[in-house]
XYZ file of N, CA and C in Angstrom:
543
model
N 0.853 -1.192 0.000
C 0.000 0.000 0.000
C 0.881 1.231 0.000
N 0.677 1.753 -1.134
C 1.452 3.515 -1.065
C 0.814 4.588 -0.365
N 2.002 5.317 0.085
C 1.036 6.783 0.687
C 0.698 7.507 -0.599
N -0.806 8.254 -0.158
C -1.230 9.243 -0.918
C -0.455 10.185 -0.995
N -1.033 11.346 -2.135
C 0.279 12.148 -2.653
C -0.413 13.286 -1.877
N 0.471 14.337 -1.243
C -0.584 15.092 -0.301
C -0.305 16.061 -0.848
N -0.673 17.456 -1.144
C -0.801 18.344 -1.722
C -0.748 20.059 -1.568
N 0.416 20.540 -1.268
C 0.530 21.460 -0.920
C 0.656 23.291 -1.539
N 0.918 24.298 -1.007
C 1.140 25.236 -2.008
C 2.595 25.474 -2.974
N 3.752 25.443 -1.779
C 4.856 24.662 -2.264
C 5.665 23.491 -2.102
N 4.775 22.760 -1.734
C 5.069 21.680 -1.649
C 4.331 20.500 -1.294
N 4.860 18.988 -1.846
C 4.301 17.607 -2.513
C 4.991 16.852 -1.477
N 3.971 16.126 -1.082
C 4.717 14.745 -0.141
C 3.986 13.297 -1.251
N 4.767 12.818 -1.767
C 4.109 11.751 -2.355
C 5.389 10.682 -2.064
N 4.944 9.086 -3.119
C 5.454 8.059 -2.753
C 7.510 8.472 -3.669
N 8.306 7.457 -3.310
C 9.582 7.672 -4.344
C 9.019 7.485 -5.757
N 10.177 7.916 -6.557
C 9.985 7.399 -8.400
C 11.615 7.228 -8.070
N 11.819 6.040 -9.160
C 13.612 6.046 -9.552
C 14.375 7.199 -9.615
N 14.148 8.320 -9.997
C 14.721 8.918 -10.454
C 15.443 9.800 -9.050
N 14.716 9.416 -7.887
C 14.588 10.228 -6.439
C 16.012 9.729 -6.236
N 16.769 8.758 -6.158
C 18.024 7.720 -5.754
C 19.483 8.972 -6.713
N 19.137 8.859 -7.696
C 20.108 9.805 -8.191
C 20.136 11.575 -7.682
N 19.068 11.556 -7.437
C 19.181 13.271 -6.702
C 19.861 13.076 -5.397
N 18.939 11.919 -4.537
C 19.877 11.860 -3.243
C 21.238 11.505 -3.554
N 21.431 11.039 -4.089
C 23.109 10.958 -4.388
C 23.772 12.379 -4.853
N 23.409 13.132 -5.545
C 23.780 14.273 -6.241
C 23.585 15.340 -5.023
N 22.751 14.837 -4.037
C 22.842 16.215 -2.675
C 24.234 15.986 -2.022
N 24.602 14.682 -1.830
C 25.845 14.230 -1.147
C 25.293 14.320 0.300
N 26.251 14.047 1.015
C 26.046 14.554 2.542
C 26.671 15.480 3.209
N 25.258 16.589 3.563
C 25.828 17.732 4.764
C 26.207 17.492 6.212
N 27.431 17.952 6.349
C 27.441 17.361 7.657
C 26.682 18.727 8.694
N 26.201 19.623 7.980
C 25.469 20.245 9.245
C 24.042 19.370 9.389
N 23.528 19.292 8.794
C 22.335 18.522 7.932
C 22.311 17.006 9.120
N 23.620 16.438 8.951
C 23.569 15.055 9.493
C 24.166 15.387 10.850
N 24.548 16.509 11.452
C 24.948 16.780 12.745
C 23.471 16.546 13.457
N 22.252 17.332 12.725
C 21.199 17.494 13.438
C 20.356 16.494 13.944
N 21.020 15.120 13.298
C 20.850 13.841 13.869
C 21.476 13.336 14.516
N 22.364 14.065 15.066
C 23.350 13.221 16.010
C 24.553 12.331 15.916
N 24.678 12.217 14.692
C 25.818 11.902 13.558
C 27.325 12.685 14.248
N 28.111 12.369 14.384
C 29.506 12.650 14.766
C 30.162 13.124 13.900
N 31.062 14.567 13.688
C 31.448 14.838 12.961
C 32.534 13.926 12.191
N 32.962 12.936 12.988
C 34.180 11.883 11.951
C 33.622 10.828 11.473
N 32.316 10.325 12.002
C 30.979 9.449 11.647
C 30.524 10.116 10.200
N 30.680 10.984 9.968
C 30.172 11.397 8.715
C 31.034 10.618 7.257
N 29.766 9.897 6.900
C 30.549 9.945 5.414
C 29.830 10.047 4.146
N 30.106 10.033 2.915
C 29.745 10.188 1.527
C 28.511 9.274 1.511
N 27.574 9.897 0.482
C 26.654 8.979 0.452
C 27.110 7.865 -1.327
N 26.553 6.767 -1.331
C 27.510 6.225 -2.497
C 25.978 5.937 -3.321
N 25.938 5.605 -4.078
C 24.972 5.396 -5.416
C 23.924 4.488 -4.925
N 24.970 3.272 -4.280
C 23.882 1.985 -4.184
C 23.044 2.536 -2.896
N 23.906 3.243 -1.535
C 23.504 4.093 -0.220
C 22.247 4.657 -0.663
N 21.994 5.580 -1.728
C 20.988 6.645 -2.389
C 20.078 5.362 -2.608
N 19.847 4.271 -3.595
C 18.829 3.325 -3.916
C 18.350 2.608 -2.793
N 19.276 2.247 -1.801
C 18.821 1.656 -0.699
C 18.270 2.437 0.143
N 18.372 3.990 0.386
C 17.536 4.440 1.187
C 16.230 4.852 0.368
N 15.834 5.373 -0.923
C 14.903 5.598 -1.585
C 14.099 4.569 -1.661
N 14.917 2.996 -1.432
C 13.831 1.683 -1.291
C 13.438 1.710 0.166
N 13.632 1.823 0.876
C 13.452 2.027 2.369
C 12.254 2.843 2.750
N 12.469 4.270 2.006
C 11.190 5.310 1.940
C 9.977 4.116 0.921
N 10.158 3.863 -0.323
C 9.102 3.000 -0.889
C 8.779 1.522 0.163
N 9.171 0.975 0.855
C 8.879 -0.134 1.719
C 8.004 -0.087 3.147
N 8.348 1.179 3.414
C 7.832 2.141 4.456
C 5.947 2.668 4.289
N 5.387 1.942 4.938
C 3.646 2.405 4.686
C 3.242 3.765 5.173
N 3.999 4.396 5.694
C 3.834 5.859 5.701
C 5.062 7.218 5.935
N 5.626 6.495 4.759
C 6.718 7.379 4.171
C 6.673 8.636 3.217
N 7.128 9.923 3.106
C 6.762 10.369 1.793
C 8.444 10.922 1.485
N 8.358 11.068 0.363
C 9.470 12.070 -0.594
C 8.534 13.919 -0.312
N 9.572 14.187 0.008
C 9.158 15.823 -0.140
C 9.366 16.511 -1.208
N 9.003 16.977 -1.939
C 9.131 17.640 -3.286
C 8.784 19.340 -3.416
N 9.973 19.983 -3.133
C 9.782 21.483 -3.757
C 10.225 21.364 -4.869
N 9.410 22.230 -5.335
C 9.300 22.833 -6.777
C 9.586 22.228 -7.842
N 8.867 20.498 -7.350
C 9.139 19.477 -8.450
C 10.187 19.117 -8.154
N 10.739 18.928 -7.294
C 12.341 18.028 -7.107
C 12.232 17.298 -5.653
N 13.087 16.506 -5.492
C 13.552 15.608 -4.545
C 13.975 16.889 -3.550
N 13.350 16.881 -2.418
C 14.197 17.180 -0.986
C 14.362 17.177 -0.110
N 14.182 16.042 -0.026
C 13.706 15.322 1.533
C 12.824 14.083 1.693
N 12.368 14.180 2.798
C 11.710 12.546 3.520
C 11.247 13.047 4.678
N 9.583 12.622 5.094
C 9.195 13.097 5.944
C 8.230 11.516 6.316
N 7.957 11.117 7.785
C 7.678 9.806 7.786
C 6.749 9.792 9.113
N 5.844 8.886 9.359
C 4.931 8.867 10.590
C 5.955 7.484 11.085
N 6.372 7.071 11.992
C 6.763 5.533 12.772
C 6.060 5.570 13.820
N 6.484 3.833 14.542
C 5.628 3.391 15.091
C 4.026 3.663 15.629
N 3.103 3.688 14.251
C 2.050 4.102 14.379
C 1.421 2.937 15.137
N 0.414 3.304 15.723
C 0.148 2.447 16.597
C -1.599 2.988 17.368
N -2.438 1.694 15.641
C -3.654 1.985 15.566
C -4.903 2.345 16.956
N -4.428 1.721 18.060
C -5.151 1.251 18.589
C -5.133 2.150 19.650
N -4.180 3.124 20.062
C -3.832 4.148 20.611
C -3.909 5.377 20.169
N -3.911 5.076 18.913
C -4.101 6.162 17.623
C -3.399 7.267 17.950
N -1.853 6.841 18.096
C -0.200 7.757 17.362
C 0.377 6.870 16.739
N 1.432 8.116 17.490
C 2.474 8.139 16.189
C 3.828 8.560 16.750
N 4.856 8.368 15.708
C 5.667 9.892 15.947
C 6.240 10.263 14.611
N 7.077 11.231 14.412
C 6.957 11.714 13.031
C 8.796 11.867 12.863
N 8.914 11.770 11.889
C 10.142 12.380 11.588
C 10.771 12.758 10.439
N 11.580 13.423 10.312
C 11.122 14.740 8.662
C 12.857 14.931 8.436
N 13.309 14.775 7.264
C 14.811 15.321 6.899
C 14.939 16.211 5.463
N 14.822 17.615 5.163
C 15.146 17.934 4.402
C 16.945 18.147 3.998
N 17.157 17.628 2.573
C 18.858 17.323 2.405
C 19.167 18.279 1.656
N 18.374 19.323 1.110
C 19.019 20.344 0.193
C 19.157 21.920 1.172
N 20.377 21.380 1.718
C 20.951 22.772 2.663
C 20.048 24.155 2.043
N 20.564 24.373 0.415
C 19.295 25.785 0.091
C 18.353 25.963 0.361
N 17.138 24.875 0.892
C 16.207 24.811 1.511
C 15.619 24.517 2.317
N 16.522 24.736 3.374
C 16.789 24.846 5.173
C 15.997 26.647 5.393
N 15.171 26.697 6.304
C 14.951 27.834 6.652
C 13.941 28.861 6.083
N 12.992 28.219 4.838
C 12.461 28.808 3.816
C 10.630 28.589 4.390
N 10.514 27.828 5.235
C 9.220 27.314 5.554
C 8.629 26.010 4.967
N 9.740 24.831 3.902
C 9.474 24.318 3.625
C 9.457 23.342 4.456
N 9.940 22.643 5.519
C 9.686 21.942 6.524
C 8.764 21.973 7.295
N 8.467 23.249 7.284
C 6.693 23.618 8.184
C 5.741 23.188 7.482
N 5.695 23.430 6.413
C 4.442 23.331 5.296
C 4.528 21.730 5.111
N 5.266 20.944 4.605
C 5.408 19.634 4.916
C 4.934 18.727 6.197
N 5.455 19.458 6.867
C 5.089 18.805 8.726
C 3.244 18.741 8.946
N 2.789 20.438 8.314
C 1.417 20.043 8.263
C 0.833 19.454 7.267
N 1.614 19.342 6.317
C 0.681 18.645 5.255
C 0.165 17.255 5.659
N 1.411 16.521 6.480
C 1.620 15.631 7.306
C 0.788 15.176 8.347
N 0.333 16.274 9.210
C -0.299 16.580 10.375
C -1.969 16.007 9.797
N -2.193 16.774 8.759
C -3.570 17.011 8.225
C -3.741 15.348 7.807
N -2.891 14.825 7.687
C -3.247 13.400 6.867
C -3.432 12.436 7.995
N -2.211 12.750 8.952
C -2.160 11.584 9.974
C -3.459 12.360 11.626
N -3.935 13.132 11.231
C -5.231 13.504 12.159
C -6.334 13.520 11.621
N -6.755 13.222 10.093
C -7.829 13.563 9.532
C -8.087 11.759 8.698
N -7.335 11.604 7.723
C -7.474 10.231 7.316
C -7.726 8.876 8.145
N -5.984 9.395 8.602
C -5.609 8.055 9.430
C -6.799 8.112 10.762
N -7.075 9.202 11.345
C -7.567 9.767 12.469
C -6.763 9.591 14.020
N -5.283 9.614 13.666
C -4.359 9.718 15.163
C -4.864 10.868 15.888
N -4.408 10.393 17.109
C -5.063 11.188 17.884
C -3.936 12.124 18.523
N -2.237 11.703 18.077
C -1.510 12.146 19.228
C -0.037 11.562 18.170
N 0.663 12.723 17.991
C 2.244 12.500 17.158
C 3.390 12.691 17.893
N 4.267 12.312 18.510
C 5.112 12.491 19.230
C 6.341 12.815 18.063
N 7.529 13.614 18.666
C 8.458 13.943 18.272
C 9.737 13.806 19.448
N 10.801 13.524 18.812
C 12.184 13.685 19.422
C 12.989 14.059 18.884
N 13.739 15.320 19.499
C 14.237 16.276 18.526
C 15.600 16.547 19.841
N 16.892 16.863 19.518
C 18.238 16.798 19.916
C 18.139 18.569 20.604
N 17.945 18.682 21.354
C 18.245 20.629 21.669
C 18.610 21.227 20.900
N 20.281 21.118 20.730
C 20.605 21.969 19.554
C 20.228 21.985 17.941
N 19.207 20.988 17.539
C 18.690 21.186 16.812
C 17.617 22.336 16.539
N 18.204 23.909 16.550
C 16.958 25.075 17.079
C 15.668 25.297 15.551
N 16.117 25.127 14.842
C 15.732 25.497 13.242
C 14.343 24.145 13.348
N 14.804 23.145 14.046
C 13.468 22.039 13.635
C 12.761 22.149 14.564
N 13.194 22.937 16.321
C 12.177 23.006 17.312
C 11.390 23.965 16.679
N 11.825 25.241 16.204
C 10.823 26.221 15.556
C 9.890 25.826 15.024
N 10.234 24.962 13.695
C 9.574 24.488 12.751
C 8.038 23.751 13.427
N 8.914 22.779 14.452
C 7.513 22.101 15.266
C 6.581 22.935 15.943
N 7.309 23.657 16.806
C 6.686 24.967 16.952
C 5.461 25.373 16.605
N 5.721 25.749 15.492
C 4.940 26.891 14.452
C 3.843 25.401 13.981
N 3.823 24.516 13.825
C 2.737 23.665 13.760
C 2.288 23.067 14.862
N 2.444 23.531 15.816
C 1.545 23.570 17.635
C 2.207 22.478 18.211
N 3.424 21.867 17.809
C 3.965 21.117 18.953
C 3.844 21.808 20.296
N 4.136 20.976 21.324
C 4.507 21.521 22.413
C 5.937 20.187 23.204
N 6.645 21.431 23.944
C 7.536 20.293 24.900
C 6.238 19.703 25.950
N 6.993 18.702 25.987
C 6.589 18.226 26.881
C 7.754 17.271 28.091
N 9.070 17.702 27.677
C 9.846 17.027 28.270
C 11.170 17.495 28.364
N 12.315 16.802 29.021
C 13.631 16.456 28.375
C 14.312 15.673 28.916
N 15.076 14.883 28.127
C 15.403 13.866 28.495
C 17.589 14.276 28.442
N 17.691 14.045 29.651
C 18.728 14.812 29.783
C 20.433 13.839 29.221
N 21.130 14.024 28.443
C 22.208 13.870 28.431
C 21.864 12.240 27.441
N 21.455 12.310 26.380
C 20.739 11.423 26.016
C 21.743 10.650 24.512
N 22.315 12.265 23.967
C 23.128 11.426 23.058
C 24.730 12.271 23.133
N 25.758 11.199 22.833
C 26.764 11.926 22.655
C 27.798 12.392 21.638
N 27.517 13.361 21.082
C 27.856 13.733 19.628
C 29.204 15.092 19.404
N 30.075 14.910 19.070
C 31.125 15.763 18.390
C 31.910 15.994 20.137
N 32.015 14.928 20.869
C 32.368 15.208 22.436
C 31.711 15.451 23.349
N 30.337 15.562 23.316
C 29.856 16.153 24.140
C 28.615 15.636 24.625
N 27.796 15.599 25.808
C 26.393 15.580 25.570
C 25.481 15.694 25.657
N 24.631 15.755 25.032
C 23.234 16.795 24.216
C 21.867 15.960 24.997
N 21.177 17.027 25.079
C 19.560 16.228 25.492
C 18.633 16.171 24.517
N 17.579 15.542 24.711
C 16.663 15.323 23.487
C 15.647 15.727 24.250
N 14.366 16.557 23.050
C 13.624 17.458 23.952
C 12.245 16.612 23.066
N 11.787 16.190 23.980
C 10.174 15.083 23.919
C 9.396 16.508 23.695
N 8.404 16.340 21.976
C 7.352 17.386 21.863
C 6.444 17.075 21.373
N 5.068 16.712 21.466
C 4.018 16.259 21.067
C 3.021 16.838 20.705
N 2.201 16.662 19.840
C 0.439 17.443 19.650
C -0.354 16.406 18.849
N -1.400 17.035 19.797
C -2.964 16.219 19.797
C -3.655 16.707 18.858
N -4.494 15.823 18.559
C -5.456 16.118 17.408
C -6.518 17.384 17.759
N -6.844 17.813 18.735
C -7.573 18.650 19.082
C -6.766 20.180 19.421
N -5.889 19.681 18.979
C -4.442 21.475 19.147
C -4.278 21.673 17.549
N -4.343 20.559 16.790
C -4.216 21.145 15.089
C -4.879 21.892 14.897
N -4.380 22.872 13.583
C -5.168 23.373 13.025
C -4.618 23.787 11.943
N -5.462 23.300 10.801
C -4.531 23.166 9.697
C -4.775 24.752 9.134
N -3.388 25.469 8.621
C -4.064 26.909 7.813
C -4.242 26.686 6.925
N -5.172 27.693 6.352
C -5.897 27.964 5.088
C -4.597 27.625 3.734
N -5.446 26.870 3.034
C -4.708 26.756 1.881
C -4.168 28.230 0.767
């Protein structure tokens, strides 16, 4: 079963096409990009051709995976895990790879496009997120689509020497609100 293609003003969350494996390869890897996962700066390495097909099959294998698409191109991956019908969540997790489009609102607009599918279709009731502190650019982002903290979990990962907490942020189906198209 594929995810639906969800539909935004600038921007498309739909399923992979082949052609997605060669762009991710052609972004390479940022290491600010892969810091924000917790990735070690000497942990960092190249992404290789077959790396790009195997993760683009990963997003297609995945029942609620999407490709993010500005302006008709590959840029990113945005994903619901361990959904979990019966409780009705989730949690979400979102990577845009084209550094130029860090900071533009395209991660927000995605996140709800996201929001709107997994509170309205699916009908979850509740999306959890885990997000690294110094990651400030994606707390915003959650932010601005009504996350809230709800936590922190202190000293949780240890990355470039040091270590970092992860800040637990969640929202309920009754805090969405999707804006006007």
């Amino acid at each position: 079963m594929s995810s639906p293609i969800l539909e935004g003003s600038n921007v498309r969350l739909r399923p992979p096409c082949a052609d997605d494996a060669d762009v991710r390869f052609a972004l390479g890897t940022n290491a600010e990009i892969v810091e924000m996962y917790g990735v070690n700066k000497e942990d960092i390495k190249p992404i290789t051709r077959e790396g790009a097909a195997l993760w683009v099959q990963g997003i297609a294998d995945h029942p609620h995976a999407w490709v993010i698409e500005i302006r008709g191109a590959f840029a990113g991956v945005i994903r619901l895990d361990n959904v979990n019908h019966q409780d009705r969540r989730a949690t979400m997790a979102i990577g845009i790879y084209n550094p130029a489009l860090l900071g533009k609102g395209f991660g927000t607009e995605a996140i709800t496009l996201l929001l709107g599918h997994a509170f309205g279709e699916m009908r979850l009731h509740r999306i959890g997120i885990r997000v690294l502190a110094y990651n400030k650019r994606a707390i915003r982002a959650y932010e601005k689509c009504g996350f809230t903290v709800e936590g922190r979990e202190r000293e949780t990962a240890y990355v470039n020497g040091r270590w970092h907490d992860d800040i637990m942020m969640g929202l309920l189906d009754r805090e969405f609100s999707s804006p006007p198209p």
